[in-house]
Amino acid sequence: GTGIDPATDGARPAQRPASDLLRLGCGRFRPEVCQAYVQVATTGRATPEVLELLRQASPVELAGNITAPTMLVQGLQDTLFGLDQADATARQVADAGGTIKVVWYNGGHDGGMPGRRLRDKIMTWFDFHLAGRGEDPGTDFEYAVRGSFSGDGLASVRTVYARTYPGLAGGTPASRRTLPLSGGTQPVFVPPGGSPASLSSVPGLGSLSAAASAFGGIAVDVPGQAATFATAPLDDQLLLAGSARARLRVAAVPGTGTTEAVLFAKLYDVGPDGARSLPGGAVSPLRVTDLPADGSAVEVTVALPGVVRQIEPGHHLEVVVSTTDQAYATPVVPTAYTVAAAGDLSVPFVPGDSSADSTVPRTPLIGIGVLAGTVLLAALVAVLRRRRVVDVRPELVDVPLVIEDLGKVYAGGFKAVDGLSFRVEAGQVLGLLGPNGAGKTTALRMLMGLIRPDGGEIRVFGHRVRPGDPVLSRLGAFVEGPGFLPHLSGIENLRLYWAATGRPAEDARMDEALEVAGLGAAVRRRVGTYSQGMRQRLAIAQAMLGLPDLLVLDEPTNGLDPPQIREMRDVLRRYAATGRTVLVSSHLLAEVEQTCTHVVVMHKGRLVASGPVAEIVAGGGQASFRVDTAAATVTAASLLRSLDGVTGVEIEGDVVHADLGGMPRSEAVRALVRTGVAVEQAGPRRRLEDAFLQLVGEETGS
């Protein structure tokens, strides 16, 4: 509580000394331990004194002196004490001459206590070695392998038994399989302040993280801050048991003044549908020092988190190296590195005999709320993954975009999008039109998976779109302004963006994208020096990286001058001519009319018209006819007035205008030609702008 300052007769609470306030956060920890924590958490580095203190409290000080028979039980779901620490302890005891038996069970700080079967084994160990009762439990090595989830919400588990713990003197040798890694050299950056950071697990909610990881994980890697290296899909099943290793090349970007890199490595299991799972939510931090200032790379071997994971055929593994992680203190000064794979991925496995157990040990009841949240989250993720795999309409796999009865309602009941439906075919350049507030950008954001619709569905090449869906990799987009890093050059921003997709650098088609941007030498300058038009062109080039099958552009000509707009028009037409599809949202109706083949008009969240541009423009029935002489205009006007349903005939120079009503323009031309009038040109009188204003009810005088 607070004390009373006697000098003020209790008028205000006394101020606690700073040292007292620091001790309040230490609980029952010794002051020197608390001080060490404060120092490391504040600076991100441990002093020699702190390292010595931690060493004195570590098993490393004792394990080398243990010669008594030792049974070491380690949980697989444990981000507090990982398998690497248990492995180090086991080897120290074995080197000291002790008898060692190791068990990796399906639990831990993040996943529950040992079950009854394992507790019985522990008692059997003590009975034999301490009391001399029963049979020798031996020194075999056993580890649990989690299987699929059953109908009661629990996972089946099998146990693998090996003769001895692998790698110890006289024991089973450690077995490894090498898998080539692809990915090339990738740039990664540290954001200012180290935020936003990648997410591997939920700090303080280990059981929640573990349950989620069993169904696919909650891990998130921030684009531009992570390099991804992938193996080829596996032809056969692989039982990963232990710590995989990867050889990396790390270099500082010249000019940043960086001499060291703090990185976080993790190993994903990736299914054929692109769904990624981070086993155990585990991550390996590493610090690479003495980076050369000239950008030369330093090679390091990374021991990835120790896990047990059954990798199915058709799946592949991904090594992800991030500059940030929520569970760790990260550098706060913005900088950039390049990371490349310097060799194959070395994957450990331990062959042995298997026996089936019933289910995963139940998580202890830490709290009704946490347990209920765990079950709900796990069930939800399982359902979403299951739906993502199967929700494909085969008849639409060649159709770039189908939107059916799409709806989005915001707070207060405002319907931003209301029952929107339209379809875009391959090779089309479709213009999405509508006044401010029509719902265009909301529709595009739902298409991108940035927000969820409240009704209806969006399908891209037959796949129903949801946030993070793999089919979105076939879509390139520029919506609501680019998010470039101003301290990096244009080309560095493009490389960072592409690296975040995890695809090979050679697939980016960088040269073609830069040709579209037309920035010349400016692409090497910092984006912070760019004009609005230059940023716009760079954003369009970014959307075109990899030449996506569906290109979505929101107001692409903002900030461009007339020659650049004309160039953009040609680029989009050429792009669609390759069989790809372009969707353009714009308020420049003249540009849409000259660029697009088809148009969709929205008003107050609803579709009011869709179809080829020519049909939309001609929808009012107003037509113009250019004839060969001024005298012929009088004859043409007289004839048109005589035709049924034709009104509003007027002469303007050598052109006759008329409202044909429901009469086809071709029929009017035939009538004119039959009377001897030479028609040199016939077409709609109104422009797309006129049609647009009429459709949305904003035409003057309407």
Tab-separated table of C-alpha atoms in Angstrom, residues 289-551:
chain	number	residue	atom	x	y	z
A	289	THR	CA	28.369	-10.449	-35.416
A	290	ASP	CA	31.248	-8.862	-37.351
A	291	LEU	CA	29.307	-8.301	-40.565
A	292	PRO	CA	31.612	-6.688	-43.173
A	293	ALA	CA	30.743	-3.113	-44.121
A	294	ASP	CA	31.148	-3.877	-47.842
A	295	GLY	CA	28.151	-6.223	-47.864
A	296	SER	CA	30.132	-9.479	-47.889
A	297	ALA	CA	28.221	-12.387	-46.416
A	298	VAL	CA	29.009	-14.309	-43.243
A	299	GLU	CA	28.095	-18.004	-43.189
A	300	VAL	CA	26.388	-19.389	-40.095
A	301	THR	CA	24.799	-22.707	-39.174
A	302	VAL	CA	21.387	-22.332	-37.559
A	303	ALA	CA	20.038	-25.012	-35.242
A	304	LEU	CA	16.287	-24.755	-35.745
A	305	PRO	CA	13.921	-25.487	-32.825
A	306	GLY	CA	13.813	-29.109	-31.728
A	307	VAL	CA	10.419	-30.610	-32.607
A	308	VAL	CA	8.713	-33.874	-33.403
A	309	ARG	CA	6.555	-33.632	-36.503
A	310	GLN	CA	5.178	-36.129	-38.991
A	311	ILE	CA	5.550	-34.506	-42.437
A	312	GLU	CA	3.117	-36.037	-44.919
A	313	PRO	CA	3.791	-36.716	-48.633
A	314	GLY	CA	3.025	-33.661	-50.751
A	315	HIS	CA	3.963	-31.294	-47.909
A	316	HIS	CA	7.176	-29.301	-47.930
A	317	LEU	CA	9.275	-27.538	-45.302
A	318	GLU	CA	10.032	-23.825	-45.147
A	319	VAL	CA	12.873	-22.182	-43.241
A	320	VAL	CA	11.815	-18.628	-42.375
A	321	VAL	CA	14.352	-16.101	-41.060
A	322	SER	CA	12.730	-13.005	-39.540
A	323	THR	CA	14.196	-9.807	-38.122
A	324	THR	CA	11.531	-9.563	-35.379
A	325	ASP	CA	9.558	-11.754	-32.990
A	326	GLN	CA	6.969	-10.785	-30.375
A	327	ALA	CA	8.506	-13.067	-27.750
A	328	TYR	CA	11.955	-11.425	-27.880
A	329	ALA	CA	13.553	-8.007	-27.511
A	330	THR	CA	14.447	-6.841	-31.009
A	331	PRO	CA	16.698	-4.004	-32.245
A	332	VAL	CA	14.854	-0.704	-32.558
A	333	VAL	CA	17.109	1.038	-35.084
A	334	PRO	CA	15.884	0.482	-38.686
A	335	THR	CA	18.348	-1.362	-40.871
A	336	ALA	CA	18.450	-4.022	-43.577
A	337	TYR	CA	20.245	-7.289	-44.337
A	338	THR	CA	20.311	-9.910	-47.050
A	339	VAL	CA	19.857	-13.590	-46.220
A	340	ALA	CA	20.544	-16.569	-48.485
A	341	ALA	CA	20.597	-20.342	-48.090
A	342	ALA	CA	24.182	-21.619	-48.192
A	343	GLY	CA	23.352	-25.320	-48.315
A	344	ASP	CA	20.726	-28.002	-47.850
A	345	LEU	CA	18.363	-28.392	-44.918
A	346	SER	CA	19.565	-31.194	-42.635
A	347	VAL	CA	16.591	-32.940	-41.018
A	348	PRO	CA	17.015	-35.388	-38.092
A	349	PHE	CA	14.988	-38.557	-37.691
A	350	VAL	CA	15.131	-41.402	-35.175
A	351	PRO	CA	13.967	-44.786	-36.454
A	352	GLY	CA	12.292	-47.124	-34.017
A	353	ASP	CA	9.250	-49.228	-33.215
A	354	SER	CA	5.845	-47.632	-32.649
A	355	SER	CA	2.944	-48.296	-30.338
A	356	ALA	CA	-0.364	-46.462	-30.337
A	357	ASP	CA	-1.588	-44.548	-27.312
A	358	SER	CA	-5.160	-43.397	-26.952
A	359	THR	CA	-5.186	-39.624	-26.790
A	360	VAL	CA	-3.156	-36.589	-25.853
A	361	PRO	CA	-3.047	-36.046	-22.056
A	362	ARG	CA	-5.696	-33.538	-21.142
A	363	THR	CA	-4.530	-29.996	-20.426
A	364	PRO	CA	-4.872	-29.164	-16.712
A	365	LEU	CA	-7.755	-26.860	-15.870
A	366	ILE	CA	-5.814	-23.606	-15.709
A	367	GLY	CA	-9.049	-21.673	-15.981
A	368	ILE	CA	-12.426	-22.245	-17.525
A	369	GLY	CA	-12.040	-19.192	-19.767
A	370	VAL	CA	-8.610	-20.179	-21.120
A	371	LEU	CA	-9.617	-23.793	-21.686
A	372	ALA	CA	-12.848	-22.825	-23.420
A	373	GLY	CA	-10.976	-20.318	-25.541
A	374	THR	CA	-8.440	-22.994	-26.479
A	375	VAL	CA	-11.098	-25.441	-27.604
A	376	LEU	CA	-13.038	-22.802	-29.541
A	377	LEU	CA	-9.933	-21.476	-31.280
A	378	ALA	CA	-8.767	-24.966	-32.200
A	379	ALA	CA	-12.174	-25.946	-33.541
A	380	LEU	CA	-12.504	-22.710	-35.505
A	381	VAL	CA	-9.082	-23.045	-37.123
A	382	ALA	CA	-9.800	-26.679	-37.987
A	383	VAL	CA	-13.085	-25.783	-39.644
A	384	LEU	CA	-11.550	-22.904	-41.591
A	385	ARG	CA	-8.686	-25.046	-42.844
A	386	ARG	CA	-11.045	-27.832	-43.838
A	387	ARG	CA	-13.296	-25.402	-45.741
A	388	ARG	CA	-10.316	-23.750	-47.398
A	389	VAL	CA	-9.146	-27.047	-48.833
A	390	VAL	CA	-12.457	-28.130	-50.372
A	391	ASP	CA	-14.231	-24.849	-51.234
A	392	VAL	CA	-13.447	-24.776	-54.942
A	393	ARG	CA	-15.962	-24.751	-57.785
A	394	PRO	CA	-14.364	-26.719	-60.660
A	395	GLU	CA	-16.497	-25.032	-63.330
A	396	LEU	CA	-14.965	-21.656	-62.377
A	397	VAL	CA	-11.252	-22.556	-62.211
A	398	ASP	CA	-10.598	-20.704	-65.496
A	399	VAL	CA	-12.682	-17.641	-64.575
A	400	PRO	CA	-10.554	-14.882	-62.988
A	401	LEU	CA	-13.286	-13.372	-60.812
A	402	VAL	CA	-16.879	-14.101	-59.853
A	403	ILE	CA	-18.697	-11.996	-57.236
A	404	GLU	CA	-22.101	-13.239	-56.099
A	405	ASP	CA	-24.550	-11.365	-53.845
A	406	LEU	CA	-21.688	-9.670	-51.983
A	407	GLY	CA	-22.597	-7.560	-48.957
A	408	LYS	CA	-20.808	-5.508	-46.300
A	409	VAL	CA	-22.522	-3.634	-43.456
A	410	TYR	CA	-20.652	-1.211	-41.204
A	411	ALA	CA	-21.513	0.114	-37.755
A	412	GLY	CA	-24.865	1.860	-37.590
A	413	GLY	CA	-26.334	-0.357	-40.296
A	414	PHE	CA	-24.661	1.445	-43.227
A	415	LYS	CA	-24.613	-0.897	-46.245
A	416	ALA	CA	-21.369	-0.156	-48.080
A	417	VAL	CA	-21.953	-3.052	-50.497
A	418	ASP	CA	-25.436	-4.484	-51.042
A	419	GLY	CA	-26.059	-7.622	-53.125
A	420	LEU	CA	-23.253	-6.963	-55.628
A	421	SER	CA	-22.844	-9.569	-58.386
A	422	PHE	CA	-20.709	-9.547	-61.529
A	423	ARG	CA	-18.249	-11.720	-63.431
A	424	VAL	CA	-14.905	-10.958	-65.094
A	425	GLU	CA	-13.590	-13.137	-67.912
A	426	ALA	CA	-9.999	-13.769	-68.960
A	427	GLY	CA	-8.501	-11.089	-71.207
A	428	GLN	CA	-10.911	-8.354	-70.157
A	429	VAL	CA	-9.967	-4.899	-68.917
A	430	LEU	CA	-12.891	-4.104	-66.637
A	431	GLY	CA	-13.558	-0.655	-65.232
A	432	LEU	CA	-15.256	-0.403	-61.843
A	433	LEU	CA	-17.135	2.910	-61.734
A	434	GLY	CA	-19.214	4.709	-59.172
A	435	PRO	CA	-19.441	8.029	-57.333
A	436	ASN	CA	-17.711	8.559	-53.991
A	437	GLY	CA	-19.297	6.266	-51.417
A	438	ALA	CA	-20.549	3.793	-54.020
A	439	GLY	CA	-18.676	0.925	-52.325
A	440	LYS	CA	-15.930	0.402	-54.915
A	441	THR	CA	-12.977	0.392	-52.500
A	442	THR	CA	-14.869	-1.726	-49.957
A	443	ALA	CA	-15.514	-4.300	-52.687
A	444	LEU	CA	-11.839	-4.295	-53.686
A	445	ARG	CA	-10.712	-4.700	-50.070
A	446	MET	CA	-12.972	-7.740	-49.715
A	447	LEU	CA	-11.535	-9.106	-52.969
A	448	MET	CA	-8.031	-8.725	-51.517
A	449	GLY	CA	-9.005	-10.543	-48.323
A	450	LEU	CA	-8.333	-7.401	-46.261
A	451	ILE	CA	-11.852	-7.370	-44.796
A	452	ARG	CA	-14.473	-10.083	-44.552
A	453	PRO	CA	-17.843	-9.778	-46.309
A	454	ASP	CA	-21.044	-10.038	-44.300
A	455	GLY	CA	-22.799	-11.899	-47.078
A	456	GLY	CA	-22.253	-13.504	-50.454
A	457	GLU	CA	-18.922	-14.699	-51.779
A	458	ILE	CA	-15.950	-13.847	-53.968
A	459	ARG	CA	-14.250	-16.501	-56.081
A	460	VAL	CA	-10.894	-16.098	-57.793
A	461	PHE	CA	-10.243	-18.880	-60.296
A	462	GLY	CA	-12.914	-20.941	-58.577
A	463	HIS	CA	-11.477	-20.585	-55.060
A	464	ARG	CA	-13.560	-18.817	-52.447
A	465	VAL	CA	-11.504	-15.876	-51.177
A	466	ARG	CA	-10.677	-15.596	-47.485
A	467	PRO	CA	-7.895	-13.652	-45.749
A	468	GLY	CA	-4.547	-15.302	-46.474
A	469	ASP	CA	-5.960	-17.760	-49.021
A	470	PRO	CA	-3.208	-19.200	-51.274
A	471	VAL	CA	-5.163	-18.317	-54.441
A	472	LEU	CA	-4.490	-14.641	-53.686
A	473	SER	CA	-0.914	-15.265	-54.849
A	474	ARG	CA	-2.349	-15.197	-58.402
A	475	LEU	CA	-3.592	-11.666	-57.822
A	476	GLY	CA	-1.548	-8.468	-57.964
A	477	ALA	CA	-3.069	-5.364	-56.469
A	478	PHE	CA	-2.649	-1.702	-55.748
A	479	VAL	CA	-5.450	-0.542	-53.430
A	480	GLU	CA	-5.621	2.599	-51.261
A	481	GLY	CA	-2.073	3.818	-51.779
A	482	PRO	CA	1.328	2.114	-51.575
A	483	GLY	CA	3.069	1.424	-48.273
A	484	PHE	CA	6.658	2.041	-49.273
A	485	LEU	CA	9.539	2.495	-46.851
A	486	PRO	CA	10.822	6.016	-47.492
A	487	HIS	CA	14.410	5.326	-46.411
A	488	LEU	CA	14.872	2.607	-49.053
A	489	SER	CA	15.200	3.018	-52.810
A	490	GLY	CA	12.464	2.110	-55.249
A	491	ILE	CA	14.125	-1.114	-56.343
A	492	GLU	CA	14.870	-2.094	-52.734
A	493	ASN	CA	11.184	-1.654	-51.888
A	494	LEU	CA	10.213	-3.889	-54.805
A	495	ARG	CA	12.710	-6.554	-53.767
A	496	LEU	CA	11.487	-6.471	-50.164
A	497	TYR	CA	7.890	-6.821	-51.296
A	498	TRP	CA	8.683	-9.791	-53.507
A	499	ALA	CA	10.849	-11.446	-50.844
A	500	ALA	CA	7.870	-11.303	-48.482
A	501	THR	CA	5.874	-13.506	-50.869
A	502	GLY	CA	8.398	-16.323	-50.357
A	503	ARG	CA	8.679	-16.989	-54.092
A	504	PRO	CA	11.962	-17.286	-56.026
A	505	ALA	CA	13.545	-13.972	-57.016
A	506	GLU	CA	13.735	-14.998	-60.678
A	507	ASP	CA	9.922	-15.285	-60.808
A	508	ALA	CA	9.469	-11.586	-59.993
A	509	ARG	CA	10.020	-10.421	-63.612
A	510	MET	CA	11.616	-7.344	-62.065
A	511	ASP	CA	12.932	-5.898	-65.335
A	512	GLU	CA	9.486	-5.951	-66.936
A	513	ALA	CA	7.922	-4.304	-63.895
A	514	LEU	CA	10.565	-1.569	-63.861
A	515	GLU	CA	10.025	-0.968	-67.569
A	516	VAL	CA	6.363	-0.348	-66.782
A	517	ALA	CA	7.296	2.061	-63.981
A	518	GLY	CA	9.503	4.083	-66.312
A	519	LEU	CA	11.440	5.602	-63.405
A	520	GLY	CA	14.850	5.294	-65.039
A	521	ALA	CA	17.759	6.076	-62.705
A	522	ALA	CA	15.303	7.315	-60.055
A	523	VAL	CA	14.590	3.696	-59.132
A	524	ARG	CA	17.909	3.805	-57.243
A	525	ARG	CA	16.880	6.857	-55.200
A	526	ARG	CA	15.171	6.836	-51.821
A	527	VAL	CA	11.386	6.695	-52.148
A	528	GLY	CA	11.199	9.567	-49.660
A	529	THR	CA	12.403	11.854	-52.490
A	530	TYR	CA	9.724	10.696	-54.971
A	531	SER	CA	6.847	12.827	-56.252
A	532	GLN	CA	3.280	11.514	-56.044
A	533	GLY	CA	3.397	10.436	-59.681
A	534	MET	CA	6.651	8.519	-59.155
A	535	ARG	CA	5.191	6.713	-56.139
A	536	GLN	CA	2.144	5.836	-58.212
A	537	ARG	CA	4.224	4.349	-61.006
A	538	LEU	CA	6.313	2.370	-58.512
A	539	ALA	CA	3.127	1.035	-56.917
A	540	ILE	CA	1.830	-0.156	-60.285
A	541	ALA	CA	5.162	-1.863	-60.971
A	542	GLN	CA	4.893	-3.554	-57.556
A	543	ALA	CA	1.412	-4.843	-58.389
A	544	MET	CA	2.746	-6.275	-61.661
A	545	LEU	CA	5.628	-8.201	-60.052
A	546	GLY	CA	5.410	-11.824	-61.105
A	547	LEU	CA	2.907	-10.917	-63.840
A	548	PRO	CA	-0.189	-12.019	-61.851
A	549	ASP	CA	-3.166	-13.575	-63.634
A	550	LEU	CA	-5.527	-10.969	-62.163
A	551	LEU	CA	-4.329	-7.375	-61.750
